[in-house]
CSV table of C-alpha atoms in Angstrom, one decimal:
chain,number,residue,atom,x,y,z
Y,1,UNK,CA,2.7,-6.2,-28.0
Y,2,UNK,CA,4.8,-9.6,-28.4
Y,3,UNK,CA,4.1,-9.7,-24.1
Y,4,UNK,CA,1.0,-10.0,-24.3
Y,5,UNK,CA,0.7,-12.3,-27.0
Y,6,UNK,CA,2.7,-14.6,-25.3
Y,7,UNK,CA,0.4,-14.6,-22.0
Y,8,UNK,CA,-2.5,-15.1,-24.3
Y,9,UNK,CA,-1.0,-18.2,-26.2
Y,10,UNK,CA,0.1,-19.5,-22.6
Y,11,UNK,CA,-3.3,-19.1,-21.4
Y,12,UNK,CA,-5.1,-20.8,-24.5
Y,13,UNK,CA,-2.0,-23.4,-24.7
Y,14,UNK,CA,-2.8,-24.5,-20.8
Y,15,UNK,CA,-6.5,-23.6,-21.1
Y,16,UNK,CA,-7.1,-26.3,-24.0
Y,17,UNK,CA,-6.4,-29.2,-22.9
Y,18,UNK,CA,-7.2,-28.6,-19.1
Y,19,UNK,CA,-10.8,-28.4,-21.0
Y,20,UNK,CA,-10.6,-32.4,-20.9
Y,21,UNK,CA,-9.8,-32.7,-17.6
Y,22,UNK,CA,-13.3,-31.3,-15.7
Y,23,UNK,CA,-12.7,-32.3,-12.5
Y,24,UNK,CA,-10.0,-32.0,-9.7
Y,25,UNK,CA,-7.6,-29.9,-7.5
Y,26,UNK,CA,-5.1,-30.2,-10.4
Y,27,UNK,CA,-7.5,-28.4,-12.9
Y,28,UNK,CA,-8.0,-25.7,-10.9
Y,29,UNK,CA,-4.5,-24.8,-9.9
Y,30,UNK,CA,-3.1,-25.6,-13.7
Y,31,UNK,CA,-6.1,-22.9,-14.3
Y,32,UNK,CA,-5.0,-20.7,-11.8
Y,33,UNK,CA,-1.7,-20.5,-13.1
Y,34,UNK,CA,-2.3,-20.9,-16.8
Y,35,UNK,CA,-4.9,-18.1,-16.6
Y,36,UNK,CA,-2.0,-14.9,-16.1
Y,37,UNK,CA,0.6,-16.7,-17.7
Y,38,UNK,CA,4.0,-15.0,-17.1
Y,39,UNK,CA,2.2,-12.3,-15.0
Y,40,UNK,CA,2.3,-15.0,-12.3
Y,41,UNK,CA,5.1,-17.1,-10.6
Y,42,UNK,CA,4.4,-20.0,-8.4
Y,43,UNK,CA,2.5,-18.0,-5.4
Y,44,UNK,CA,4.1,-14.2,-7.2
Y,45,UNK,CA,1.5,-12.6,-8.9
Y,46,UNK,CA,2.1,-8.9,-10.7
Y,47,UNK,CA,-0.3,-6.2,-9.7
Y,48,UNK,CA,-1.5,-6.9,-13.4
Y,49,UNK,CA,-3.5,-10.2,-12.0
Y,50,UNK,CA,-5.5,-7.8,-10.0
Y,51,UNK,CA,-6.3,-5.2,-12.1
Y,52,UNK,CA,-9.6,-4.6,-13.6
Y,53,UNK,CA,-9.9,-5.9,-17.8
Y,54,UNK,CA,-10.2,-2.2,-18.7
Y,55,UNK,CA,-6.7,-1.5,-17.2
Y,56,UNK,CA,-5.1,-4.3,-18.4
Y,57,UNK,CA,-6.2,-3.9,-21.9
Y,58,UNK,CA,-5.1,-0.3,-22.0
Y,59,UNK,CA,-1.6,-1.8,-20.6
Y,60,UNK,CA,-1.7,-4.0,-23.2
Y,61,UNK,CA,-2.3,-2.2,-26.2
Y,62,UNK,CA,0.8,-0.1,-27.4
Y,63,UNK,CA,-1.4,3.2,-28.9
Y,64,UNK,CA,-3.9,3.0,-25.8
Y,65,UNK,CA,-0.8,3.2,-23.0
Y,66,UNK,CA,-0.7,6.5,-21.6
Y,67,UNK,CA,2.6,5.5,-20.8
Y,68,UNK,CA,4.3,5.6,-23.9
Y,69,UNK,CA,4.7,9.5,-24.2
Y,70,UNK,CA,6.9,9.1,-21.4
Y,71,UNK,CA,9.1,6.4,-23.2
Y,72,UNK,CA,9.3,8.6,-25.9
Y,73,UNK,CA,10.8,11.4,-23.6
Y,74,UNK,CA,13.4,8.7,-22.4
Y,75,UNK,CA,14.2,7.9,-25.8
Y,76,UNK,CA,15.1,11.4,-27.3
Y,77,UNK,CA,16.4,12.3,-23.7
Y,78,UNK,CA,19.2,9.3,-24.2
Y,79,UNK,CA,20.3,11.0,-27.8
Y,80,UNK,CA,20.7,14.7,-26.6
Y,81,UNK,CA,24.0,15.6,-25.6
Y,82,UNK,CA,23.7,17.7,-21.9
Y,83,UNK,CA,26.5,18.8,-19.3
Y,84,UNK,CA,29.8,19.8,-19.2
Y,85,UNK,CA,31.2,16.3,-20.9
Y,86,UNK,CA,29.6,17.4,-23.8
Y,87,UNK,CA,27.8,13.7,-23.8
Y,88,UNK,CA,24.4,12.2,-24.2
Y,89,UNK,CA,24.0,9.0,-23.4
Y,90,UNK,CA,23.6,7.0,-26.5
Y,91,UNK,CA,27.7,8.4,-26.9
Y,92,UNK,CA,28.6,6.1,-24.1
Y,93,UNK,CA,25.9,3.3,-24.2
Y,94,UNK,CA,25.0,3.1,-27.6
Y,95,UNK,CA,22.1,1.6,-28.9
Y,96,UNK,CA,19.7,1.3,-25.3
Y,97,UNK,CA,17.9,-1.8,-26.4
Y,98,UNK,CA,21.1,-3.8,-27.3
Y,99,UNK,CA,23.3,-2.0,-24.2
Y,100,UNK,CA,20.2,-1.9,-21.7
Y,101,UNK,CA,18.7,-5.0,-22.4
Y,102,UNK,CA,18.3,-6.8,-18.8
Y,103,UNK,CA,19.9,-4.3,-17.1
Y,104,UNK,CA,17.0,-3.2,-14.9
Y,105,UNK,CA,16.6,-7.0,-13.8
Y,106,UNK,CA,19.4,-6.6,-11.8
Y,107,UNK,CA,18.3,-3.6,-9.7
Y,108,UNK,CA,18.5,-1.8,-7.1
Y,109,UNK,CA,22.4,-3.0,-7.1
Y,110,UNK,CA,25.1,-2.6,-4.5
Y,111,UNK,CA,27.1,0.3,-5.7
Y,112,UNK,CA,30.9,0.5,-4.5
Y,113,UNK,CA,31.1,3.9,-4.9
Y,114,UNK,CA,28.1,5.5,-2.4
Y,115,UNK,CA,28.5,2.5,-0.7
Y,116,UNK,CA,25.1,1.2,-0.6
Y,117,UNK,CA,22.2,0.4,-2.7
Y,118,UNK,CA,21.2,2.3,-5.8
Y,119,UNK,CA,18.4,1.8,-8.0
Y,120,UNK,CA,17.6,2.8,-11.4
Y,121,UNK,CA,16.9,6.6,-10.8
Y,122,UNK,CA,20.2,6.8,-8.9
Y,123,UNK,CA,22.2,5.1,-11.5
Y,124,UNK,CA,21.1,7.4,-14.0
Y,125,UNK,CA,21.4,10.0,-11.8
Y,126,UNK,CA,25.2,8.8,-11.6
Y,127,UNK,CA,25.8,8.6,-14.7
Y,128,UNK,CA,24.8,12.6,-15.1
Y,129,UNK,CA,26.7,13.5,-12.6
Y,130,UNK,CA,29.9,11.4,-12.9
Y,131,UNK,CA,30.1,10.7,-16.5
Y,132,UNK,CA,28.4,13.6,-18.6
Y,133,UNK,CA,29.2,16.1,-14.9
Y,134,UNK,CA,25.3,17.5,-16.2
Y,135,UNK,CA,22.9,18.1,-13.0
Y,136,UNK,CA,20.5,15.5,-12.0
Y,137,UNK,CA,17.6,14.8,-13.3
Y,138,UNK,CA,15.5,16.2,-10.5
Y,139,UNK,CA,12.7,13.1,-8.9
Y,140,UNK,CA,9.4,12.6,-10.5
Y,141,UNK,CA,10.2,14.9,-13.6
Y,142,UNK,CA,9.5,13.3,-17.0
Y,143,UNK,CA,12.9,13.1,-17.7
Y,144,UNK,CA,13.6,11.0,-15.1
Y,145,UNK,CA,10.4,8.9,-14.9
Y,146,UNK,CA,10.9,8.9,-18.7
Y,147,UNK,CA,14.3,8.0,-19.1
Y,148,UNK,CA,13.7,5.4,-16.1
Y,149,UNK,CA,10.7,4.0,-18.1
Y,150,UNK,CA,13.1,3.7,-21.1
Y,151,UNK,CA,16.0,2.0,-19.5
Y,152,UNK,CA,13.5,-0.7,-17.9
Y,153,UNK,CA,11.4,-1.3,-21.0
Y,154,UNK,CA,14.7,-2.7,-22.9
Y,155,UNK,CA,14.2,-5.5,-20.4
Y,156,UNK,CA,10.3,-5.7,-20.8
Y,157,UNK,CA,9.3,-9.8,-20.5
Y,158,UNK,CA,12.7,-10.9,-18.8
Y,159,UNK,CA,12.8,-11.9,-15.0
Y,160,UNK,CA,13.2,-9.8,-12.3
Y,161,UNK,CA,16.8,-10.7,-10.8
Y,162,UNK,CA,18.0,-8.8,-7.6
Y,163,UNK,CA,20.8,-10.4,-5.9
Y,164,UNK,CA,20.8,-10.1,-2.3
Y,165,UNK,CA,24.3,-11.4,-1.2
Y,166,UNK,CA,27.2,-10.2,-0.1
Y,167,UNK,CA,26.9,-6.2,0.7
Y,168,UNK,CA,23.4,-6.0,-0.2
Y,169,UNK,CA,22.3,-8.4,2.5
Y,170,UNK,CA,22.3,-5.8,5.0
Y,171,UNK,CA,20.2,-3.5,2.8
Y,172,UNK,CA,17.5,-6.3,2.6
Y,173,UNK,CA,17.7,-6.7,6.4
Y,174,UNK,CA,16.7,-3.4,6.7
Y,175,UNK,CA,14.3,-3.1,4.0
Y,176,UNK,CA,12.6,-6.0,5.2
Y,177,UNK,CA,12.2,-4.6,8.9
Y,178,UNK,CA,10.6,-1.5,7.0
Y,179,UNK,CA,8.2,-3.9,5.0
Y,180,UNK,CA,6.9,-5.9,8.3
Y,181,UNK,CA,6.9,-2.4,10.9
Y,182,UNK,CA,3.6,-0.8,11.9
Y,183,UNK,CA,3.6,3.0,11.4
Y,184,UNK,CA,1.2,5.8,11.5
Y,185,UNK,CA,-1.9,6.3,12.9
Y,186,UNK,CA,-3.3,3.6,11.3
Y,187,UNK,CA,-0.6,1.8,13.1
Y,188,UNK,CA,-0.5,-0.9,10.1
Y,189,UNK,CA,2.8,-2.5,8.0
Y,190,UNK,CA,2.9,-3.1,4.5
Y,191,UNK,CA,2.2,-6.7,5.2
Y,192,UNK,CA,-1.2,-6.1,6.9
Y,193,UNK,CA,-2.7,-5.1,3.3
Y,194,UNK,CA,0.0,-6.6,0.5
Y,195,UNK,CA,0.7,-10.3,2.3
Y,196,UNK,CA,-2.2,-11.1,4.7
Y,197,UNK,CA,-5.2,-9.1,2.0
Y,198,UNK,CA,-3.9,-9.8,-1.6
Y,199,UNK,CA,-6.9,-10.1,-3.5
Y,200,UNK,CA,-9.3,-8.8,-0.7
Y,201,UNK,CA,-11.1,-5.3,-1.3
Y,202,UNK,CA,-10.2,-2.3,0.8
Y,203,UNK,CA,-13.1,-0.3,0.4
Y,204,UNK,CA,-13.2,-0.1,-3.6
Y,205,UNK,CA,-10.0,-1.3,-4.3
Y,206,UNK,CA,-8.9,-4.8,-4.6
Y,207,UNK,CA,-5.5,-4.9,-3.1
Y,208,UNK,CA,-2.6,-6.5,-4.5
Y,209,UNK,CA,0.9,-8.1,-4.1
Y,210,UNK,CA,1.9,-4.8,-4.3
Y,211,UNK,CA,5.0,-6.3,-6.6
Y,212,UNK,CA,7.3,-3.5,-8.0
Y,213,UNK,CA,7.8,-4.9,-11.3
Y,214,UNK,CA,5.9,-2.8,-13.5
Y,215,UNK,CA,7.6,0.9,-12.4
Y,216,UNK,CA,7.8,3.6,-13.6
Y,217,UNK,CA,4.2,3.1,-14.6
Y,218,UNK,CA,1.0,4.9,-15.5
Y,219,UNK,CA,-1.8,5.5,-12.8
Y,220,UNK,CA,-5.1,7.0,-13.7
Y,221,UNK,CA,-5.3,8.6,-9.9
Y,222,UNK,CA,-1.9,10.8,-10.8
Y,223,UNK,CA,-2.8,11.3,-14.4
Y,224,UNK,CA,0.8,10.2,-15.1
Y,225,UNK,CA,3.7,8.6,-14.8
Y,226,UNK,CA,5.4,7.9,-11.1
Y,227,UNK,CA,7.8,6.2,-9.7
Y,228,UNK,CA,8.0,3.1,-7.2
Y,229,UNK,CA,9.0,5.7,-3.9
Y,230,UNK,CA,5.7,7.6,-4.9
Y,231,UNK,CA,3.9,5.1,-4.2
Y,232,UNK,CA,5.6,4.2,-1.3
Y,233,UNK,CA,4.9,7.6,-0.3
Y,234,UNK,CA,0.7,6.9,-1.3
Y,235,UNK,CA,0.5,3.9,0.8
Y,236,UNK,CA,2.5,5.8,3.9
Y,237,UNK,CA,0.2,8.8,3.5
Y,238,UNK,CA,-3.1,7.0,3.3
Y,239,UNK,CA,-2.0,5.3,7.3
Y,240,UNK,CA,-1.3,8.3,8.0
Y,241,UNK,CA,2.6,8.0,8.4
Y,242,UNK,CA,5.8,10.0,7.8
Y,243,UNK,CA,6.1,10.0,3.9
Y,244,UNK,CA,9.9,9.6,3.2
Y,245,UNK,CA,11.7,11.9,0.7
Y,246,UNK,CA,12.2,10.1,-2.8
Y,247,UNK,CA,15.6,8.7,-2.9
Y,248,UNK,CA,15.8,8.3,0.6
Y,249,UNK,CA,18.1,5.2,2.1
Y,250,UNK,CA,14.8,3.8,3.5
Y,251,UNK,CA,13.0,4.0,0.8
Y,252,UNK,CA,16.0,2.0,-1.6
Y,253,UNK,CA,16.3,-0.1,0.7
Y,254,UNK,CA,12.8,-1.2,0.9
Y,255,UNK,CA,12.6,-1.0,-3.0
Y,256,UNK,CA,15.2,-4.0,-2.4
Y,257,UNK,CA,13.3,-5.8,-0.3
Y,258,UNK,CA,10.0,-5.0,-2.3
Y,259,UNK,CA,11.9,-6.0,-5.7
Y,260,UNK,CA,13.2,-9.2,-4.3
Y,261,UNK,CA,10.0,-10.6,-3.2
Y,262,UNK,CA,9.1,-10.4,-6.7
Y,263,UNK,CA,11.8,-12.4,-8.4
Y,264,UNK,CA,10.8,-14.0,-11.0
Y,265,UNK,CA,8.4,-11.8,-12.6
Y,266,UNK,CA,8.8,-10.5,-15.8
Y,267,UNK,CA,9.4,-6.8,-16.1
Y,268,UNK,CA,6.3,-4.8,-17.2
Y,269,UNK,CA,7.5,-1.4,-17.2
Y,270,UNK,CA,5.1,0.7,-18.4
Y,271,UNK,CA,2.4,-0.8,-16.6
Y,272,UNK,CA,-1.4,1.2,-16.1
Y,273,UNK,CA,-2.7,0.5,-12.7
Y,274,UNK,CA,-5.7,2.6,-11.6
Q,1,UNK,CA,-5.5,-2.6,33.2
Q,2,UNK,CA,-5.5,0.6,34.6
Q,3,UNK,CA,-4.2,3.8,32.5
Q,4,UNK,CA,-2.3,6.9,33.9
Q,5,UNK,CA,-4.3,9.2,34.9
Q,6,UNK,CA,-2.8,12.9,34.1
Q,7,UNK,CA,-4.5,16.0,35.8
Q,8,UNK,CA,-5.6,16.9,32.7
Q,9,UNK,CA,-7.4,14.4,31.5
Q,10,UNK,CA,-9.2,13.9,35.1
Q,11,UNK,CA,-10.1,17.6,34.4
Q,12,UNK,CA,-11.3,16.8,31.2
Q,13,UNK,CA,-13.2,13.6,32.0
Q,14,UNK,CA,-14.8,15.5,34.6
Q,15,UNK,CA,-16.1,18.2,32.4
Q,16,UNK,CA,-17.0,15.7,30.1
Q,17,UNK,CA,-19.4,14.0,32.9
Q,18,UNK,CA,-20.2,17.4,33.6
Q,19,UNK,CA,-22.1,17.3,30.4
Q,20,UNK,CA,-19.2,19.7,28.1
Q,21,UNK,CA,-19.1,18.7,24.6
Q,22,UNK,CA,-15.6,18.2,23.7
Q,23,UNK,CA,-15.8,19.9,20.3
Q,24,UNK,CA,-11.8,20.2,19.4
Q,25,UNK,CA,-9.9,17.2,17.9
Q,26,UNK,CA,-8.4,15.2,20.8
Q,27,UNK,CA,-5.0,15.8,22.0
Q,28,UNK,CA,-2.8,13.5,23.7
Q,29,UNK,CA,-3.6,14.9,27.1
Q,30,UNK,CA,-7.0,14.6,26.2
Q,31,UNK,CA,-7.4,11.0,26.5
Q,32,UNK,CA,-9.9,10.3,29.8
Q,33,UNK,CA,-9.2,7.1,31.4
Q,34,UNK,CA,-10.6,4.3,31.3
Q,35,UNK,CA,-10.3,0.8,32.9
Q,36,UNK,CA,-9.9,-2.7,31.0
Q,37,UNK,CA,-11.4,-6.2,32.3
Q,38,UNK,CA,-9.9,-9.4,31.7
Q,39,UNK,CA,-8.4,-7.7,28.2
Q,40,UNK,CA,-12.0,-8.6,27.0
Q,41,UNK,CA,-14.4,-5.5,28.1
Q,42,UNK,CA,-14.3,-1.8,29.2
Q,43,UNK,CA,-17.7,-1.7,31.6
Q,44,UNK,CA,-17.9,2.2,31.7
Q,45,UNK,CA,-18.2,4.4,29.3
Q,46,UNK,CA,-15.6,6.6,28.7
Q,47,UNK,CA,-17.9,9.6,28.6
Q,48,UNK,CA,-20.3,8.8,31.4
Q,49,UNK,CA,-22.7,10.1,28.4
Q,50,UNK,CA,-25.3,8.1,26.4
Q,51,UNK,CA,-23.7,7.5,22.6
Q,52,UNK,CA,-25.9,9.0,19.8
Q,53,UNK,CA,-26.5,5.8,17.2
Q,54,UNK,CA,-27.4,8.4,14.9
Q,55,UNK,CA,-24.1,10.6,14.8
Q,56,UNK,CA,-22.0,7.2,15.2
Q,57,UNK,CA,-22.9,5.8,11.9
Q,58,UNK,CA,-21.7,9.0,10.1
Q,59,UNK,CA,-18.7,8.7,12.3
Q,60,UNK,CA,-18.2,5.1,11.4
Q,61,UNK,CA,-18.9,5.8,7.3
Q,62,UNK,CA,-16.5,9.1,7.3
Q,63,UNK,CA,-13.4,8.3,5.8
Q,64,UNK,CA,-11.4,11.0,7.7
Q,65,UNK,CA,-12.7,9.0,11.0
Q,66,UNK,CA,-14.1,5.6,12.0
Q,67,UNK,CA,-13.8,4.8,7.9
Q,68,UNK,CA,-14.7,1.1,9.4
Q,69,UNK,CA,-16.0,0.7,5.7
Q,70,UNK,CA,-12.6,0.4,4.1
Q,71,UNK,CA,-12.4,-3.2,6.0
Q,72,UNK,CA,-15.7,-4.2,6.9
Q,73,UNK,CA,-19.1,-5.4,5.2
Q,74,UNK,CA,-21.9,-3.3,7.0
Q,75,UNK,CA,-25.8,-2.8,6.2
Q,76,UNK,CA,-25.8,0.7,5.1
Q,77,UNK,CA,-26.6,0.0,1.4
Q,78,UNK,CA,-26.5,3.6,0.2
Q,79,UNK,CA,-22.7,3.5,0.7
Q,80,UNK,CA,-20.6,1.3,-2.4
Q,81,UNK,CA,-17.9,-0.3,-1.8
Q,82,UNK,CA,-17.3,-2.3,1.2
Q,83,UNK,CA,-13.9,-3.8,2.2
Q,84,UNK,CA,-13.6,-7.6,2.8
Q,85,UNK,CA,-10.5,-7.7,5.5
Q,86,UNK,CA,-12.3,-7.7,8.5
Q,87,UNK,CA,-15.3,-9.9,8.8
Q,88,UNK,CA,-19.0,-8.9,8.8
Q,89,UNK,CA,-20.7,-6.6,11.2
Q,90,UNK,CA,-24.2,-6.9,10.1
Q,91,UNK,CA,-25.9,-8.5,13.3
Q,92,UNK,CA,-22.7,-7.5,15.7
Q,93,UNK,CA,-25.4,-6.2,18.0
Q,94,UNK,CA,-26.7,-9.4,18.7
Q,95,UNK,CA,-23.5,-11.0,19.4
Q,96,UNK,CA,-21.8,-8.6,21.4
Q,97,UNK,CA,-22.5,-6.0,24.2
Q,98,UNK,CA,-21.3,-2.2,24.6
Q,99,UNK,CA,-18.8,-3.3,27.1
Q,100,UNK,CA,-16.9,-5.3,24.5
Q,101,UNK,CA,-17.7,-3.1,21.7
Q,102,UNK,CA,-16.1,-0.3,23.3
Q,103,UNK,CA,-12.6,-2.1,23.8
Q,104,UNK,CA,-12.6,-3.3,20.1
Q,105,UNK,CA,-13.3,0.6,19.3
Q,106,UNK,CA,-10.7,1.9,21.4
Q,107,UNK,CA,-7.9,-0.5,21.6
Q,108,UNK,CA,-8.3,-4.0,19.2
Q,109,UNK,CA,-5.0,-5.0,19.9
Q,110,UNK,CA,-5.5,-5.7,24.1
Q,111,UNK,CA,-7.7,-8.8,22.2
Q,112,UNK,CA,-5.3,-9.6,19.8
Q,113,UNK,CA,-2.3,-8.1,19.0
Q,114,UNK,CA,-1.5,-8.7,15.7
Q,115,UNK,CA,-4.9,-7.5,13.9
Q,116,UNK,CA,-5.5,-5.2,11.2
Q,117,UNK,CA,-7.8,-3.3,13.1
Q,118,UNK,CA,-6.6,0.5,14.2
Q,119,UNK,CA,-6.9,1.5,18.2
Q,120,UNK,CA,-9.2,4.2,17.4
Q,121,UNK,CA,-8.7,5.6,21.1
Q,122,UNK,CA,-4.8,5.1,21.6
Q,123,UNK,CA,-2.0,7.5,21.1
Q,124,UNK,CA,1.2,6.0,22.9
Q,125,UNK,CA,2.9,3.3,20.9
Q,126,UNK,CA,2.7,4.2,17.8
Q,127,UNK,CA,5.4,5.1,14.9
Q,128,UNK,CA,6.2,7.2,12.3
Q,129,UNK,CA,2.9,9.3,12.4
Q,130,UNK,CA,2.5,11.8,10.3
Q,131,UNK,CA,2.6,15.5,10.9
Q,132,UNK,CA,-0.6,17.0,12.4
Q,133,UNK,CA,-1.6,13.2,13.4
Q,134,UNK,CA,1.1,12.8,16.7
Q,135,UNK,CA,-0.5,12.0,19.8
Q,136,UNK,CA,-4.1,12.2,18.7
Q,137,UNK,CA,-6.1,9.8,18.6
Q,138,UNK,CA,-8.2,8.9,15.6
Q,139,UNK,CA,-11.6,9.1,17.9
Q,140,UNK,CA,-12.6,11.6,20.3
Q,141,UNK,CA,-14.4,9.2,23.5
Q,142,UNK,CA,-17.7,10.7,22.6
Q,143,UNK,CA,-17.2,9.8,19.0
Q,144,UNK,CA,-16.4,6.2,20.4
Q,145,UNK,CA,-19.8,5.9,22.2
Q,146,UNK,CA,-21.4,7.0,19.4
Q,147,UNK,CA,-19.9,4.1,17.3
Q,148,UNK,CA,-21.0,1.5,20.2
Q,149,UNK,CA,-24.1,2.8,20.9
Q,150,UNK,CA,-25.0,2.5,16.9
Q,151,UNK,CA,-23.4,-1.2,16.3
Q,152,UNK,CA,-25.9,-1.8,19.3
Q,153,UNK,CA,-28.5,-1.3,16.5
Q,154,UNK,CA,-27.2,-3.5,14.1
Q,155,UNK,CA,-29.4,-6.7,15.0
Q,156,UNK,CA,-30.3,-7.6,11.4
Q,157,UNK,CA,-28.4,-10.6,9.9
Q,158,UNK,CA,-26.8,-10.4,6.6
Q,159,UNK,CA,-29.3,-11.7,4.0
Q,160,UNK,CA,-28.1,-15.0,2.7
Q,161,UNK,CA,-27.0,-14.2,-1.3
Q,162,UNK,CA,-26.8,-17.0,-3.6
């Protein structure tokens, strides 16, 4: 896949002539950073950085990426015609990878019509309800994970690019107090693991940035596909707090707030994580 | 710091010096009181019963209680996987006593506030717990006794790896 090439050819391009250059603070940050190429940003790293070499390499390679059944449901889901309208969505949008290309960059968005944020699920979601008047997709089903996966792929290797001005500034706010509360039992924020731990183990697993940038993605634990609010509902569970409902305010507001502190990275979507 | 005492829990504290197992998960009212010096020690034990070291390490590897694996190095080999976010406690018997192990068990946050580290013996304070979770706390007292009394017996100091 033409990502992966590029991180290998940035990480033999800086690697070579850092070779020359043995010694020094210098060395070892241009390693640092030349080592996951576009996977990391300045201090932003993707979940990818901390994943084990088996993951990655099934991420990597197009026929070993469990993932890609799931694109291929988003793709024949976005030529069939469904709902009342008579539509599908290739009727409206036309070809996905020249209409969707970038798209999910941009989200969650501020919507004028609901009034508040609305991320990728939602927007689809919109679109079945307002343009084709066909039911929802209903959350976590393949279609929607698939279709999700489809829309985001078209914008695989291009920068995350929420915008938090104007309305959506309140939105942050308040997915930013979510990010930084403790709840549950456990009485821990997301912080506590995915700010102050990145890179140290919890028991067996190495914890991350927990960046959003690779969703809808492919975890061995589900055996499938699932989306960015199931795993907010994982990491609520395992602290013992309230899991939200997917789709919930909270929960799009925090993707927000999650999504913006990963700005920068390129999209991954479909990623493996274990 | 002195907790409210409810006249439940002197009832159960009482029963509990009286020698009565508590065998039910803890509820709220539950909690026996217990008395804080200098946000640094609890001098009694909240049992008024000797812990078992024995039962407090399987208390302390369980993941459904003390899990104190998920963030702490410890010298019980046969279990993998040991979390890195809390420091070491190979040897934390020889640098602390039960008096401040106890606090650090029950409420880590009266020594500092912002740590990682769960109150295992708290109930009020907290947000957004799950169903089945509310106003229990994660320890019962005698489990809590059980963990000191066994990080008493961990004198040996980490082997040096290089």
């Amino acid at each position: 896949m033409n990502t992966t090439f590029k991180a290998m050819a940035a990480a033999i391009a800086l690697g070579l002539p850092a070779l020359a250059l043995t010694t020094g603070p210098a060395f070892a940050d241009e390693m640092a950073e030349g080592k996951w190429g576009e996977y990391q940003v300045g201090d932003k790293r993707s979940g990818y950085t901390y994943a084990g070499p088996e993951t990655r390499a099934m991420q990597d390679d197009e026929f070993q990426n469990p993932a890609m059944l799931w694109l291929d449901t988003g793709m024949s889901e976005w030529e069939n015609a469904a709902g009342d309208a008579g539509k599908a969505c290739a009727d409206c949008h036309g070809d996905a990878e020249e209409s969707m290309a970038g798209v999910a960059t941009k989200y969650p968005v501020y919507s004028e019509e609901t009034g508040k944020m609305m991320n990728l699920e939602q927007r689809i979601n919109f679109c079945r309800t307002e343009n084709m008047q066909a039911e929802p997709y209903k959350w976590e089903s393949d279609e929607l994970l698939g279709m999700t996966a489809y829309v985001k792929n078209q914008s695989k290797g291009m920068p995350v690019d929420v915008s938090i001005d104007g309305p959506a500034k309140e939105f942050w706010e308040k997915g930013k107090e979510f990010y930084e509360t403790r709840r549950g039992q456990l009485d821990l924020a997301c912080t506590h693991c995915h700010v102050d731990n990145a890179g140290n183990l919890i028991r067996a697993e190495t914890l991350s940035q927990g960046q959003g940038n690779g969703f809808p993605l492919y975890r061995l634990k589900w055996q499938k596909v699932g989306s960015l609010h199931r795993r907010f509902r994982g990491c609520n569970n395992n602290i013992r707090a309230e899991k939200l409902p997917y789709g919930s305010d909270e929960y799009t507001n925090l993707e927000l707030y999650v999504t913006w502190r990963g700005n920068g990275l390129p999209i991954e979507t479909p990623a493996v994580r274990k | 710091m002195q907790r409210k005492t409810s006249a439940i829990s002197a009832m159960v504290a009482t029963a509990a010096v009286a020698g009565l197992a508590l065998t039910a998960p803890a509820q709220a009212a539950d909690l026996v009181d217990y008395k804080v010096v200098d946000d640094w020690t609890i001098p009694e034990s909240l049992t008024g019963q000797p812990g078992d070291p024995v039962n407090g390490k399987v208390v302390a590897i369980d993941r459904k209680l003390g899990n104190c694996l998920s963030c702490h190095k410890m010298p019980i080999p046969e279990e993998q996987f040991h979390g890195e976010t809390g420091p070491s406690l190979w040897g934390v018997g020889n640098r602390y006593e039960p008096e401040h192990l106890r606090l650090r068990i029950v409420d880590s946050k009266v020594i500092n506030p912002e740590t990682m580290m769960p109150a295992f013996y708290r109930v009020e304070g907290l947000h957004m717990v799950k169903d089945g979770f509310e106003d229990q706390p994660i320890l019962t007292a005698q489990q809590v006794e059980d963990v000191v009394a066994y990080l008493m017996t961990l004198t040996e100091e980490e082997p040096q790896t290089n």
